Short mmCIF file of C-alpha atoms and ligand atoms in Angstrom, two decimals:
data_model
loop_
_atom_site.label_atom_id
_atom_site.label_comp_id
_atom_site.label_asym_id
_atom_site.label_seq_id
_atom_site.Cartn_x
_atom_site.Cartn_y
_atom_site.Cartn_z
CA MET G 1 -29.01 -2.02 -1.37
CA ASN G 2 -25.75 -1.54 0.44
CA ARG G 3 -23.69 -4.68 0.74
CA ALA G 4 -21.95 -5.24 4.06
CA ILE G 5 -18.29 -4.21 3.94
CA GLU G 6 -15.96 -7.17 3.79
CA ILE G 7 -12.87 -6.67 5.93
CA VAL G 8 -10.17 -9.34 5.88
CA ARG G 9 -7.41 -9.26 8.52
CA ASP G 10 -3.76 -10.13 7.79
CA ALA G 11 -4.49 -10.51 4.07
CA ASP G 12 -2.02 -11.59 1.42
CA LEU G 13 -1.33 -8.86 -1.18
CA THR G 14 0.86 -10.89 -3.53
CA ASP G 15 -1.88 -11.66 -6.05
CA LEU G 16 -3.40 -8.19 -5.80
CA THR G 17 -0.50 -6.54 -7.60
CA THR G 18 0.64 -7.51 -11.08
CA PHE G 19 4.34 -7.50 -10.13
CA ARG G 20 3.54 -10.07 -7.42
CA LEU G 21 6.11 -9.24 -4.77
CA PRO G 22 5.21 -11.10 -1.58
CA ALA G 23 3.57 -8.79 1.00
CA ARG G 24 0.70 -8.72 3.50
CA THR G 25 -1.64 -6.06 4.87
CA ALA G 26 -3.01 -5.77 8.39
CA GLU G 27 -6.51 -5.11 6.96
CA LEU G 28 -8.10 -5.42 3.55
CA ALA G 29 -11.50 -3.74 3.07
CA ILE G 30 -13.33 -4.54 -0.15
CA LEU G 31 -15.47 -1.66 -1.42
CA HIS G 32 -18.43 -2.36 -3.70
CA SER G 33 -20.30 0.97 -3.54
CA PRO G 34 -19.30 4.61 -2.91
CA GLU G 35 -21.79 4.76 0.00
CA GLN G 36 -19.71 2.21 1.88
CA ILE G 37 -16.82 4.66 2.12
CA ALA G 38 -18.70 6.92 4.52
CA VAL G 39 -19.59 4.04 6.80
CA LEU G 40 -16.24 2.26 6.95
CA PRO G 41 -15.36 1.37 10.53
CA PRO G 42 -13.01 4.08 11.80
CA THR G 43 -9.31 3.29 12.00
CA ASP G 44 -6.25 5.15 13.22
CA LYS G 45 -4.11 3.21 10.77
CA ASP G 46 -2.92 4.51 7.41
CA GLN G 47 -5.21 3.68 4.51
CA LEU G 48 -4.29 3.07 0.91
CA VAL G 49 -6.45 2.37 -2.13
CA LEU G 50 -5.66 -0.46 -4.52
CA GLY G 51 -7.35 -0.97 -7.88
CA GLY G 52 -6.00 -3.43 -10.47
CA GLY G 53 -2.59 -3.40 -8.75
CA SER G 54 -0.71 -2.83 -12.00
CA ASN G 55 1.05 0.28 -10.84
CA THR G 56 1.70 -0.43 -7.16
CA LEU G 57 4.49 -2.43 -5.55
CA PHE G 58 4.74 -3.33 -1.88
CA ILE G 59 8.34 -3.62 -0.73
CA GLY G 60 7.27 -4.53 2.80
CA ASN G 61 4.15 -5.48 4.70
CA TRP G 62 1.52 -2.73 4.99
CA PRO G 63 0.68 -2.07 8.65
CA GLY G 64 -2.59 -0.27 7.89
CA ARG G 65 -5.73 -0.79 5.87
CA ILE G 66 -5.95 -1.36 2.13
CA LEU G 67 -9.20 -0.34 0.43
CA LEU G 68 -9.69 -2.60 -2.54
CA ASN G 69 -11.67 -0.59 -5.05
CA ARG G 70 -14.31 -2.82 -6.64
CA LEU G 71 -16.84 -0.07 -7.50
CA SER G 72 -18.62 -0.96 -10.74
CA GLY G 73 -20.93 0.62 -13.30
CA LEU G 74 -20.91 2.65 -16.52
CA SER G 75 -23.18 5.44 -17.72
CA PHE G 76 -23.44 7.55 -20.86
CA GLU G 77 -24.76 11.10 -21.30
CA ASP G 78 -25.28 12.72 -24.70
CA ARG G 79 -23.75 16.15 -25.33
CA GLY G 80 -24.31 16.78 -29.04
CA ASP G 81 -21.44 15.21 -30.96
CA ASP G 82 -19.82 14.27 -27.68
CA VAL G 83 -20.81 11.73 -25.06
CA LEU G 84 -19.81 11.92 -21.41
CA VAL G 85 -18.86 8.44 -20.28
CA THR G 86 -18.73 7.84 -16.55
CA ALA G 87 -17.00 4.69 -15.37
CA ALA G 88 -16.80 3.56 -11.76
CA ALA G 89 -13.27 3.32 -10.42
CA GLY G 90 -13.25 -0.46 -10.06
CA GLU G 91 -14.08 -1.11 -13.73
CA ASN G 92 -11.34 -2.64 -15.86
CA TRP G 93 -9.69 0.00 -18.06
CA HIS G 94 -9.29 -2.17 -21.17
CA GLN G 95 -12.93 -3.34 -21.00
CA LEU G 96 -14.04 0.30 -20.83
CA VAL G 97 -12.02 1.14 -23.95
CA ARG G 98 -13.52 -1.83 -25.81
CA THR G 99 -17.06 -0.94 -24.78
CA CYS G 100 -16.60 2.63 -26.00
CA ILE G 101 -15.18 1.50 -29.35
CA ASP G 102 -18.12 -0.94 -29.75
CA ARG G 103 -20.54 1.94 -29.11
CA GLY G 104 -18.88 4.19 -31.69
CA LEU G 105 -17.44 6.54 -29.05
CA HIS G 106 -13.98 7.76 -29.94
CA GLY G 107 -10.83 9.05 -28.31
CA LEU G 108 -9.59 6.07 -26.32
CA GLU G 109 -8.29 3.90 -29.20
CA ASN G 110 -4.59 4.58 -28.48
CA LEU G 111 -5.10 3.66 -24.81
CA VAL G 112 -6.31 0.13 -25.47
CA MET G 113 -4.81 -2.78 -23.48
CA ILE G 114 -3.33 -0.72 -20.66
CA PRO G 115 -3.61 -2.97 -17.62
CA GLY G 116 -5.33 -1.76 -14.46
CA SER G 117 -8.55 -0.20 -13.27
CA VAL G 118 -10.34 3.01 -14.21
CA GLY G 119 -9.66 4.54 -10.79
CA ALA G 120 -5.92 4.11 -11.19
CA ALA G 121 -5.88 5.85 -14.56
CA PRO G 122 -5.97 9.46 -13.27
CA MET G 123 -3.42 8.74 -10.52
CA GLN G 124 -0.56 8.53 -12.98
CA ASN G 125 -2.34 10.09 -15.95
CA ILE G 126 -1.97 6.94 -18.06
CA GLY G 127 -0.77 7.51 -21.58
CA ALA G 128 0.31 5.65 -24.67
CA TYR G 129 1.01 6.34 -28.34
CA GLY G 130 0.65 10.10 -28.05
CA VAL G 131 -2.60 10.23 -26.04
CA GLU G 132 -2.94 10.84 -22.31
CA LEU G 133 -5.97 10.36 -20.09
CA SER G 134 -5.88 14.10 -19.30
CA ASP G 135 -6.73 14.85 -22.96
CA LEU G 136 -10.13 13.18 -22.48
CA THR G 137 -10.98 13.77 -18.83
CA GLU G 138 -14.08 15.85 -18.07
CA HIS G 139 -13.95 15.38 -14.30
CA VAL G 140 -13.08 12.91 -11.56
CA ASP G 141 -15.41 12.08 -8.67
CA ALA G 142 -13.80 11.16 -5.37
CA TRP G 143 -14.29 10.84 -1.65
CA ASP G 144 -12.35 13.64 0.04
CA ARG G 145 -10.77 12.23 3.18
CA VAL G 146 -9.92 15.69 4.54
CA GLU G 147 -13.44 17.10 4.17
CA GLN G 148 -15.07 13.69 4.76
CA ARG G 149 -17.45 14.07 1.83
CA PRO G 150 -17.82 13.27 -1.87
CA CYS G 151 -16.34 15.83 -4.25
CA ARG G 152 -15.87 16.50 -7.96
CA LEU G 153 -12.56 17.66 -9.45
CA SER G 154 -12.49 19.28 -12.88
CA ARG G 155 -9.72 18.27 -15.24
CA LYS G 156 -7.84 21.43 -14.27
CA GLU G 157 -8.14 20.65 -10.57
CA CYS G 158 -6.55 17.24 -11.17
CA ASP G 159 -3.17 18.94 -11.96
CA PHE G 160 -2.33 16.38 -14.61
CA ALA G 161 1.23 16.17 -15.91
CA TYR G 162 3.34 13.45 -17.55
CA ARG G 163 2.57 10.30 -15.49
CA ASP G 164 1.58 12.52 -12.59
CA SER G 165 -1.44 14.18 -10.97
CA ARG G 166 -2.70 15.83 -7.82
CA PHE G 167 -3.77 12.34 -6.68
CA LYS G 168 -0.26 10.94 -7.04
CA SER G 169 2.09 13.69 -5.92
CA GLY G 170 0.13 16.87 -5.08
CA GLU G 171 -2.03 15.50 -2.28
CA PRO G 172 -1.37 11.77 -2.10
CA GLY G 173 -3.91 9.88 -0.02
CA ARG G 174 -6.45 12.71 0.15
CA PHE G 175 -8.85 11.59 -2.56
CA LEU G 176 -10.36 8.16 -3.00
CA ILE G 177 -11.36 8.13 -6.65
CA THR G 178 -14.87 6.74 -7.12
CA SER G 179 -15.45 7.39 -10.85
CA VAL G 180 -13.94 9.04 -13.89
CA THR G 181 -15.94 10.94 -16.52
CA LEU G 182 -14.49 11.15 -20.02
CA ARG G 183 -15.61 13.31 -22.92
CA LEU G 184 -15.60 11.10 -26.01
CA SER G 185 -16.69 11.95 -29.52
CA ARG G 186 -19.05 10.33 -32.01
CA ARG G 187 -16.69 11.58 -34.70
CA PHE G 188 -13.54 9.56 -35.22
CA ASN G 189 -10.46 11.70 -35.49
CA PRO G 190 -7.49 9.30 -35.26
CA ASP G 191 -4.32 10.44 -33.52
CA THR G 192 -1.48 8.81 -35.45
CA ARG G 193 1.31 11.25 -34.65
CA TYR G 194 3.33 8.79 -32.54
CA ALA G 195 6.17 7.51 -34.76
CA SER G 196 5.98 3.77 -34.01
CA LEU G 197 2.19 3.79 -34.45
CA ARG G 198 2.42 5.59 -37.77
CA ASP G 199 5.11 3.14 -38.93
CA ALA G 200 2.97 0.15 -37.94
CA LEU G 201 -0.03 1.54 -39.86
CA ASP G 202 2.18 2.23 -42.89
CA GLN G 203 3.57 -1.28 -42.80
CA ALA G 204 0.02 -2.68 -42.71
CA GLY G 205 -0.82 -0.48 -45.71
CA ILE G 206 -3.46 1.43 -43.73
CA ASP G 207 -3.69 5.08 -44.67
CA GLN G 208 -6.96 6.17 -43.03
CA PRO G 209 -7.55 3.71 -40.17
CA THR G 210 -10.99 2.95 -38.79
CA ALA G 211 -11.30 3.06 -35.01
CA ARG G 212 -11.10 -0.72 -34.86
CA GLN G 213 -8.03 -0.80 -37.10
CA LEU G 214 -6.31 1.83 -34.98
CA ALA G 215 -7.05 -0.04 -31.73
CA ALA G 216 -6.00 -3.36 -33.32
CA THR G 217 -2.69 -1.81 -34.44
CA VAL G 218 -1.99 -0.49 -30.93
CA MET G 219 -2.83 -3.92 -29.52
CA ARG G 220 -0.44 -5.57 -31.95
CA LEU G 221 2.34 -3.17 -30.97
CA ARG G 222 1.71 -3.70 -27.27
CA ARG G 223 1.54 -7.49 -27.58
CA HIS G 224 4.82 -7.47 -29.40
CA ARG G 225 6.65 -5.08 -27.07
CA LEU G 226 5.10 -5.49 -23.62
CA PRO G 227 4.61 -8.62 -21.50
CA ASP G 228 1.12 -9.79 -20.55
CA PRO G 229 0.95 -9.58 -16.72
CA ALA G 230 -1.17 -12.75 -16.70
CA ARG G 231 1.84 -14.67 -18.09
CA LEU G 232 4.84 -12.72 -16.85
CA SER G 233 4.47 -10.55 -13.74
CA ASN G 234 5.28 -6.90 -14.41
CA ALA G 235 4.10 -3.37 -13.67
CA GLY G 236 4.30 -1.84 -17.16
CA SER G 237 6.99 0.75 -17.74
CA PHE G 238 9.06 0.74 -14.60
CA PHE G 239 10.86 4.05 -15.12
CA LYS G 240 9.53 7.38 -16.32
CA ASN G 241 11.07 8.93 -19.38
CA PRO G 242 13.19 11.76 -17.92
CA ILE G 243 12.35 15.32 -18.92
CA VAL G 244 15.30 17.69 -19.19
CA ASP G 245 15.88 21.25 -20.34
CA GLU G 246 16.91 21.96 -23.91
CA ALA G 247 20.58 22.56 -23.14
CA GLN G 248 20.98 19.24 -21.32
CA ALA G 249 19.10 17.46 -24.09
CA ARG G 250 21.32 19.00 -26.75
CA GLU G 251 24.45 17.94 -24.90
CA LEU G 252 23.21 14.36 -24.43
CA LEU G 253 22.04 14.09 -28.02
CA SER G 254 25.46 15.20 -29.28
CA ILE G 255 26.95 12.16 -27.53
CA HIS G 256 23.97 9.81 -28.14
CA PRO G 257 22.42 11.03 -31.40
CA ASP G 258 20.06 8.03 -31.64
CA LEU G 259 18.40 8.63 -28.28
CA PRO G 260 14.61 8.90 -28.89
CA HIS G 261 13.34 12.30 -27.73
CA TRP G 262 10.09 14.23 -27.80
CA PRO G 263 9.57 17.98 -27.32
CA MET G 264 7.17 18.86 -24.48
CA PRO G 265 4.65 21.71 -24.64
CA ASP G 266 6.76 23.70 -22.10
CA GLY G 267 9.88 23.58 -24.31
CA ARG G 268 11.65 20.86 -22.31
CA ILE G 269 12.59 17.53 -23.89
CA LYS G 270 11.47 14.03 -22.88
CA LEU G 271 14.15 11.38 -23.43
CA GLY G 272 13.66 7.67 -24.13
CA ALA G 273 14.77 5.86 -20.97
CA GLY G 274 14.16 2.46 -22.61
CA ARG G 275 16.93 3.14 -25.12
CA MET G 276 19.32 4.29 -22.35
CA ILE G 277 18.80 1.05 -20.44
CA GLU G 278 19.07 -1.02 -23.61
CA THR G 279 22.30 0.73 -24.64
CA LEU G 280 23.82 -0.29 -21.32
CA GLY G 281 23.12 -3.94 -22.11
CA TRP G 282 20.38 -4.54 -19.54
CA LYS G 283 17.79 -6.28 -21.74
CA GLY G 284 17.20 -9.84 -20.53
CA LYS G 285 19.47 -9.43 -17.46
CA PHE G 286 18.27 -10.65 -14.04
CA ILE G 287 19.13 -10.26 -10.37
CA GLY G 288 17.50 -13.29 -8.78
CA ASP G 289 14.05 -13.47 -10.38
CA ALA G 290 13.75 -9.72 -11.04
CA GLY G 291 14.95 -8.66 -14.46
CA VAL G 292 14.66 -6.45 -17.50
CA TYR G 293 12.19 -7.65 -20.13
CA ALA G 294 14.04 -8.89 -23.21
CA ARG G 295 11.86 -6.94 -25.67
CA HIS G 296 11.49 -3.63 -23.82
CA ALA G 297 14.13 -2.29 -21.49
CA LEU G 298 11.74 0.04 -19.63
CA VAL G 299 9.79 -2.92 -18.27
CA LEU G 300 10.99 -4.89 -15.25
CA VAL G 301 9.59 -8.39 -14.78
CA ASN G 302 9.27 -10.96 -12.02
CA ARG G 303 9.96 -14.33 -13.67
CA GLY G 304 8.94 -16.36 -10.63
CA ARG G 305 9.66 -15.60 -7.02
CA ALA G 306 11.40 -12.25 -7.13
CA THR G 307 12.01 -10.87 -3.67
CA THR G 308 11.97 -7.24 -2.63
CA ALA G 309 15.76 -7.45 -2.25
CA ASP G 310 16.14 -8.70 -5.85
CA LEU G 311 13.99 -5.90 -7.20
CA LEU G 312 15.59 -3.12 -5.14
CA ALA G 313 19.07 -4.30 -6.16
CA LEU G 314 17.99 -4.31 -9.81
CA ILE G 315 16.42 -0.83 -9.63
CA ASN G 316 19.49 0.63 -7.93
CA THR G 317 22.00 -0.95 -10.25
CA ILE G 318 20.09 0.24 -13.33
CA GLN G 319 19.73 3.76 -11.88
CA ASP G 320 23.46 3.88 -11.05
CA SER G 321 24.56 2.66 -14.46
CA VAL G 322 22.26 5.12 -16.30
CA GLU G 323 23.47 7.94 -14.08
CA ARG G 324 27.12 7.14 -14.81
CA GLU G 325 26.57 7.12 -18.58
CA PHE G 326 23.83 9.74 -19.08
CA GLY G 327 24.20 11.94 -15.99
CA LEU G 328 20.59 11.60 -14.82
CA ARG G 329 18.81 9.38 -12.33
CA LEU G 330 15.74 7.54 -13.60
CA GLU G 331 12.63 7.72 -11.43
CA PRO G 332 10.37 4.72 -10.95
CA GLU G 333 6.89 5.11 -12.42
CA PRO G 334 4.87 2.77 -10.15
CA LEU G 335 3.97 3.68 -6.60
CA ILE G 336 6.46 1.93 -4.35
CA ILE G 337 4.98 1.40 -0.90
CA GLY G 338 6.63 0.46 2.38
CA GLY G 339 10.15 -0.57 3.20
N1 EPU S 401 13.21 1.88 -27.20
C1 EPU S 401 14.42 1.24 -27.30
N2 EPU S 401 14.67 0.18 -26.48
C2 EPU S 401 13.75 -0.25 -25.59
C3 EPU S 401 12.52 0.42 -25.46
C4 EPU S 401 12.27 1.49 -26.29
O1 EPU S 401 15.26 1.59 -28.08
O2 EPU S 401 14.06 -1.24 -24.91
C5 EPU S 401 12.93 2.96 -28.12
C6 EPU S 401 11.85 2.56 -29.13
O3 EPU S 401 12.40 1.88 -30.20
C7 EPU S 401 11.25 3.90 -29.51
C8 EPU S 401 11.36 4.69 -28.24
O4 EPU S 401 12.37 4.06 -27.44
O5 EPU S 401 12.03 4.55 -30.47
C9 EPU S 401 10.05 4.74 -27.49
O6 EPU S 401 9.63 3.42 -27.17
P1 EPU S 401 8.09 3.11 -26.89
O7 EPU S 401 7.26 3.56 -28.03
O8 EPU S 401 7.99 1.69 -26.50
O9 EPU S 401 7.75 4.09 -25.72
P2 EPU S 401 8.39 4.32 -24.28
O10 EPU S 401 8.71 5.77 -24.18
O11 EPU S 401 9.48 3.36 -23.98
C10 EPU S 401 6.07 4.99 -23.31
C11 EPU S 401 5.23 4.69 -22.12
C12 EPU S 401 4.51 3.37 -22.28
C13 EPU S 401 3.69 3.41 -23.56
C14 EPU S 401 4.62 3.69 -24.72
C15 EPU S 401 3.90 3.82 -26.04
C16 EPU S 401 6.34 5.77 -20.24
C17 EPU S 401 7.12 5.59 -18.99
N3 EPU S 401 6.06 4.66 -20.92
O12 EPU S 401 7.13 4.03 -23.35
O13 EPU S 401 3.62 3.25 -21.19
O14 EPU S 401 2.98 2.21 -23.77
O15 EPU S 401 5.29 4.95 -24.47
O16 EPU S 401 3.21 5.00 -26.06
O17 EPU S 401 5.98 6.88 -20.58
C18 EPU S 401 3.42 2.40 -19.00
O18 EPU S 401 3.37 3.56 -18.61
O19 EPU S 401 3.32 1.41 -18.20
C19 EPU S 401 3.63 2.12 -20.41
C20 EPU S 401 3.80 0.90 -20.89
#
């Protein structure tokens, strides 16, 4: 049965994003089933989809319609040693990871505890501890706003890149993601290449982790390094790690030999922005109520009533100081809307 579509006018968005900047939307439509998308009352206003709100910031009121994705449901399809897991876009990402681990389905262990919804995961190709969503994606189902019909995008068609996808930068706004299908394995093949994960396992004396041990180790690392949005408002990593060519990386590393860096498959080098910001003394510094988390310089936090002006001043000042010292301008990772 199709539930009636709830549409709220002049709705408050503050509690719908984890950074909790104050903002309102002209319309908020709450979606519970994919069928509702086709029968939404027409509007000439801009529309935007919001899931868990952990990667979106509103720096002004939204004059259009927000579609709050609350689609739910999980299904599993056997494919030999693999299982295709389909999760509706409104499901909670961390719950999905836990359910899969409980069912003995492997591949997501390193991605435990990432805040947000399943539908947001492909937008920015979420990743942590050496694993990215794109490594596990079979396909993404969406509503195509251009063609006005449901569609399926293969992993290749999603144009995944580091914290980027067709949904985020290729054709923003075209696809409303309804579900994500992942190819997981019944065989556990832990990925422990990421240095801080390997170190944490070594310190715990774990040589061959079980899936639960691996997930528990990632959770311990995250709890230690990253703030819980339920206690301290934040949007995860605020800046992307910049990717530069080899010559620029070599030059920077000759001046800053301790800068964490990772080679990319295309030969370029990803540099640790957290260390750059930390080196410049930003950890624990605030402008108004917007500041840099004391334990991880890549994470900006709202310690109370941060305003848009506080946050924008903080972002700009950090970008300027990094640019002066390292010669590159950091790009925000979350979607920044309005203004
Ligand atoms: N580092 C510092 N100071 C800091 C932060 C980091 O020196 O304040 C150093 C660390 O000591 C380490 C290196 O930088 O040597 C990398 O740090 P970390 O492992 O925390 O990773 P990151 O590159 O800062 C990325 C993701 C995180 C993800 C972690 C772990 C981005 C933008 N961020 O952070 O993702 O959890 O790796 O895999 O790629 C997110 O996207 O919201 C997010 C939290």
